[in-house]
CSV table of C-alpha atoms in Angstrom, one decimal:
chain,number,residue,atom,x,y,z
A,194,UNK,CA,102.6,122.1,171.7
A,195,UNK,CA,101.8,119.6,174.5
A,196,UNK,CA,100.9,117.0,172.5
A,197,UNK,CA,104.1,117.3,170.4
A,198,UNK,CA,105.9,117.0,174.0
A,199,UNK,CA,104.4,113.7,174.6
A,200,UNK,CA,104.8,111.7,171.8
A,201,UNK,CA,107.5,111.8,169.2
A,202,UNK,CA,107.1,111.8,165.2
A,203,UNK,CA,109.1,108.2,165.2
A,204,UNK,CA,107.1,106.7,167.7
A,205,UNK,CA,103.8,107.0,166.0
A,206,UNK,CA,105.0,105.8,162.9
A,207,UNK,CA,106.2,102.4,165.0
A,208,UNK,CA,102.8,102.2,166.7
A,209,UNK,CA,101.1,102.7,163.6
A,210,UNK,CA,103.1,99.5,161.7
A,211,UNK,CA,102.4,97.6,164.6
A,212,UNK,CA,98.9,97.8,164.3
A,213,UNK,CA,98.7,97.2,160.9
A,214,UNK,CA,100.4,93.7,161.7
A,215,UNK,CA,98.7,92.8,164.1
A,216,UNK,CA,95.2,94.1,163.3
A,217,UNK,CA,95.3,95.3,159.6
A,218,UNK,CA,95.5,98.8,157.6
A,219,UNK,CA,91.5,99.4,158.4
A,220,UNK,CA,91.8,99.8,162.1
A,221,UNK,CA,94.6,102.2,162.1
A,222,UNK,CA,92.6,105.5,163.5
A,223,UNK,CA,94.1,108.3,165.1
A,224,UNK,CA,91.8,107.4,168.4
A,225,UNK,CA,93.4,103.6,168.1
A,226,UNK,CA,96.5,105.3,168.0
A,227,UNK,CA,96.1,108.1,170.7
A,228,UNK,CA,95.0,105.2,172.9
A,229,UNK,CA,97.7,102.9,172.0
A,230,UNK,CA,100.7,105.7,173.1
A,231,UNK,CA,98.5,107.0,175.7
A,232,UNK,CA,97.8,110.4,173.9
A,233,UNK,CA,95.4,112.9,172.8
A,234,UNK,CA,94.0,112.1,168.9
A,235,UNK,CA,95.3,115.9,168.7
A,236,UNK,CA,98.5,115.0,169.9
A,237,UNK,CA,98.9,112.3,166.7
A,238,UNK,CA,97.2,115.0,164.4
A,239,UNK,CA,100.3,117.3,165.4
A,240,UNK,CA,102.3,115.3,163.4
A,241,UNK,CA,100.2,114.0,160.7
A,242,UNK,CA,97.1,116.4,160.2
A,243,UNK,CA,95.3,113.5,158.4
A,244,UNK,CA,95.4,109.8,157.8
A,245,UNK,CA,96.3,110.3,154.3
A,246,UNK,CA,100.0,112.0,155.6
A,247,UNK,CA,100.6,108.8,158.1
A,248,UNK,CA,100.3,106.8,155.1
A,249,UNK,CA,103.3,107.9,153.0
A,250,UNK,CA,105.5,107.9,155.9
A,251,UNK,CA,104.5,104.2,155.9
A,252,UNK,CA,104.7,103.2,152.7
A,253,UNK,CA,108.1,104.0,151.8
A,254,UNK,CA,110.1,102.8,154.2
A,255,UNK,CA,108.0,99.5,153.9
A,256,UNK,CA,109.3,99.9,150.2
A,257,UNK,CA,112.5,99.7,151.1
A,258,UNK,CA,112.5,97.0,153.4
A,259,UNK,CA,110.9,94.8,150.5
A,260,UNK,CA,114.0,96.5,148.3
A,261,UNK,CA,116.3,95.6,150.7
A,262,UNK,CA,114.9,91.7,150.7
A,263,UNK,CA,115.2,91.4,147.2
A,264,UNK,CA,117.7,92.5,145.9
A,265,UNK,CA,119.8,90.9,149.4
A,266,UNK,CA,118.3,87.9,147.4
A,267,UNK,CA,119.2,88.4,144.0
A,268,UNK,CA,122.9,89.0,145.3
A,269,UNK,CA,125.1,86.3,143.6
A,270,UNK,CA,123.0,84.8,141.0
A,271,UNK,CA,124.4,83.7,137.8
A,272,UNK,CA,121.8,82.3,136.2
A,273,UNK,CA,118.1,84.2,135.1
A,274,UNK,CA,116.6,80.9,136.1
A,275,UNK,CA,118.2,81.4,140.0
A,276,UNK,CA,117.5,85.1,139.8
A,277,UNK,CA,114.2,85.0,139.2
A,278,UNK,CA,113.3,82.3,141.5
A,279,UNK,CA,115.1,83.8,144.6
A,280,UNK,CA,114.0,86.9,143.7
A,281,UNK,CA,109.9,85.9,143.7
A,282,UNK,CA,110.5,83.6,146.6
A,283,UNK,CA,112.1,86.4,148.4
A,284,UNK,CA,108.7,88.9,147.9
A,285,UNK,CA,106.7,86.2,148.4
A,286,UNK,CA,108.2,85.8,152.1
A,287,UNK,CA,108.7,89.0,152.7
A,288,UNK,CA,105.1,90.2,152.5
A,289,UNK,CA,103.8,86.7,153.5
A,290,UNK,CA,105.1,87.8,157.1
A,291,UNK,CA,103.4,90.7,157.0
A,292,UNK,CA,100.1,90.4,154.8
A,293,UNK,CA,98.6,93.6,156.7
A,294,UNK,CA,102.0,96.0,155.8
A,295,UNK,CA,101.2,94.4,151.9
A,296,UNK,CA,97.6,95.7,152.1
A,297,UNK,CA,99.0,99.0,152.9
A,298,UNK,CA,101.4,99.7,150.5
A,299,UNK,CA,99.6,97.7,147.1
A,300,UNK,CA,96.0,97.4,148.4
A,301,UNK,CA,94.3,100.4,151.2
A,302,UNK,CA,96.6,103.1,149.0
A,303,UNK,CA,94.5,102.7,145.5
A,304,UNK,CA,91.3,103.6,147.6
A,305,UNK,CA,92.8,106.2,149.2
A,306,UNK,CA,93.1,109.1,146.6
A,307,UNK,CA,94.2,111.8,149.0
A,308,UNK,CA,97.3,109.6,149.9
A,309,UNK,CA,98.7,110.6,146.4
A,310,UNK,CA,96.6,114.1,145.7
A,311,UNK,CA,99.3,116.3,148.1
A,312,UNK,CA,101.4,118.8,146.5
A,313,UNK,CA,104.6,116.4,147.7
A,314,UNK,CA,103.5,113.7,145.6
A,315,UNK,CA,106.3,114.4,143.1
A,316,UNK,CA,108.6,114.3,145.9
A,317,UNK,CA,106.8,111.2,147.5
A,318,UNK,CA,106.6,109.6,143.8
A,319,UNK,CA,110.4,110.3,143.8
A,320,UNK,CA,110.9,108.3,147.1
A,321,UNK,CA,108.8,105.3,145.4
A,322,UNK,CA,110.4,105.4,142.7
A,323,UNK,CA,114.4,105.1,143.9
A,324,UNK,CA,113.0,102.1,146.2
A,325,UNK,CA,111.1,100.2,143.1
A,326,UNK,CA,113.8,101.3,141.1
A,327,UNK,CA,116.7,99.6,143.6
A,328,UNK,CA,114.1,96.5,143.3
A,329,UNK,CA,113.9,96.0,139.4
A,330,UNK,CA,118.1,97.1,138.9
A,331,UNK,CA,119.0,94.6,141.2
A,332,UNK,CA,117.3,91.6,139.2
A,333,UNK,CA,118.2,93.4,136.1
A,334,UNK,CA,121.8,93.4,136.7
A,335,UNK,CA,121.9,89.6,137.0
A,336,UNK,CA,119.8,89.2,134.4
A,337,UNK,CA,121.8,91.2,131.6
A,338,UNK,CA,124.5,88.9,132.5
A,339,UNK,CA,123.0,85.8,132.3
A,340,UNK,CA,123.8,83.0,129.7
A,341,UNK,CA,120.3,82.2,130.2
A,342,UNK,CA,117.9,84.7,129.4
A,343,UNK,CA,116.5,84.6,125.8
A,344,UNK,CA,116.5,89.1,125.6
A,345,UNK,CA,119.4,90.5,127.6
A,346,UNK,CA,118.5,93.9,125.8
A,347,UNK,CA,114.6,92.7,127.7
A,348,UNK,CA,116.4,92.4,130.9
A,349,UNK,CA,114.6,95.3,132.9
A,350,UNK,CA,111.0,94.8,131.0
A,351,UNK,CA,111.6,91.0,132.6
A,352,UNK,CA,112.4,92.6,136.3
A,353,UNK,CA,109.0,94.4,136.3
A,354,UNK,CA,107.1,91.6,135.2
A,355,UNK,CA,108.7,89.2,137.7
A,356,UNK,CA,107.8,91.8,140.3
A,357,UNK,CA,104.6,92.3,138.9
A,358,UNK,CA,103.8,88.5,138.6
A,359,UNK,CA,104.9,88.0,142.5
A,360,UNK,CA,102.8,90.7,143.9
A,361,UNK,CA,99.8,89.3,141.9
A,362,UNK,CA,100.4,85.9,143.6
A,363,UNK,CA,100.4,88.0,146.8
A,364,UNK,CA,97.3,89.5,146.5
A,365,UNK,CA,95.3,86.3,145.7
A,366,UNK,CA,96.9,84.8,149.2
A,367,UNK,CA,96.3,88.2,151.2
A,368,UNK,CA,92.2,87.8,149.7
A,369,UNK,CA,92.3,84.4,150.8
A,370,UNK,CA,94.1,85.6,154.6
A,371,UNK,CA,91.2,87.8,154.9
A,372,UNK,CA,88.2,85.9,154.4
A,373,UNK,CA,89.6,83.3,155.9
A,374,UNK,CA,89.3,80.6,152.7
A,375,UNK,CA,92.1,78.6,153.2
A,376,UNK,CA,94.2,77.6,149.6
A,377,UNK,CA,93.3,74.5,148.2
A,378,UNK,CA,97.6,74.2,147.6
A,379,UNK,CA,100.5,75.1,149.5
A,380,UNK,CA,101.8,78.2,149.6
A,381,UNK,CA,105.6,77.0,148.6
A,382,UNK,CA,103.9,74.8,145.7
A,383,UNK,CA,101.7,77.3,144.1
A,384,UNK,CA,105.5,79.6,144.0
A,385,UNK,CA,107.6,76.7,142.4
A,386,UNK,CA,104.3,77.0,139.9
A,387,UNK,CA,104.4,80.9,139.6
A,388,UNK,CA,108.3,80.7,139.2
A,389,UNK,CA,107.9,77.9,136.1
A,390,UNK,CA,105.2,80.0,134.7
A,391,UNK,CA,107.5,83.2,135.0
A,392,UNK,CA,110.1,82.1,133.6
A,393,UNK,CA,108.3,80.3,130.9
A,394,UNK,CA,109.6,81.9,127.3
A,395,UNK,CA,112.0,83.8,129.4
A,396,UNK,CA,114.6,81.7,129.0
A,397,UNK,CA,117.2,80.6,125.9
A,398,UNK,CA,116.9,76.9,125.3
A,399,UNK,CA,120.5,75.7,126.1
């Protein structure tokens, strides 16, 4: 109970991101913690008895954060062609800013099996799912509309994709962050040449 009057719940998970910013998902421990906010490693394992449950309380609302940059993005379009630009230029900024919060949520959590074998997955898939879902139904609403897009009836099949190009784009320039192997091309260029390829047979010849 001492360790629970010491630190709070909200404060760990706000250490914990910090860290992961500034030093990367790998050197979150409960002892880096503990030390960080001045606590016992008991004190963090009040809250979260394992790493694994500090996890999903990080990945989700870093979900929604990218959620709320995206579709924020998407907001106005009228065309597929500026929707699915501003909407891969937006991720690609997004998680640019904050390569070690990417390697959390897409990368460190497919190594981690116990961060999805809980019996509140369902409820933690659930809590995935209504972020990705905002993600995709954002683009897709645009895109239903658009003069431009070759399948309208398509239009949510082309919202993953898009997503799905722009985090692989993300995890070739988080690889490259992390050993250090700077990219032979700029960062914008290599997106005006991931948004070309996207759209590629995406759109109706006008």
């Amino acid at each position: 109970m001492a360790g629970r009057s010491r630190v709070t719940r909200e404060a760990i998970l706000a250490t914990a991101a910090r860290i992961i910013t500034q030093t990367g998902a790998a050197s979150l421990t409960f002892q880096t913690l503990g030390e960080t906010l001045g606590v016992t490693k008991q004190a963090i394992i009040y809250w979260f008895p394992s790493k694994s449950d500090l996890a999903r309380e990080l990945i989700v609302p870093a979900l929604e954060l990218e959620a709320d940059a995206v579709a924020s993005a998407v907001e106005g379009a009228t065309s597929a062609r500026d929707a699915i630009e501003l909407f891969l230029r937006a991720l690609v900024a997004f998680h640019s800013a904050d390569l070690g919060r990417f390697r959390m949520i897409y990368v460190a959590a497919q190594f981690d099996p116990e961060t999805w074998q809980v019996s509140e997955v369902p409820k933690f898939s659930d809590r995935i799912h209504v972020a990705t879902s905002r993600m995709y139904g954002a683009l897709e609403a645009v895109l239903q509309k658009a003069p431009d897009l070759a399948d309208p009836a398509g239009a949510r099949r082309a919202a993953v994709a898009t997503h799905m190009a722009g985090i692989g784009a993300l995890t070739m320039l988080s690889l490259a962050d992390v050993i250090d192997d700077p990219l032979a091309h700029p960062v914008d260029k290599l997106v005006d040449t991931l948004v070309a390829l996207t759209l590629g047979q995406l759109l109706r010849q006008l």
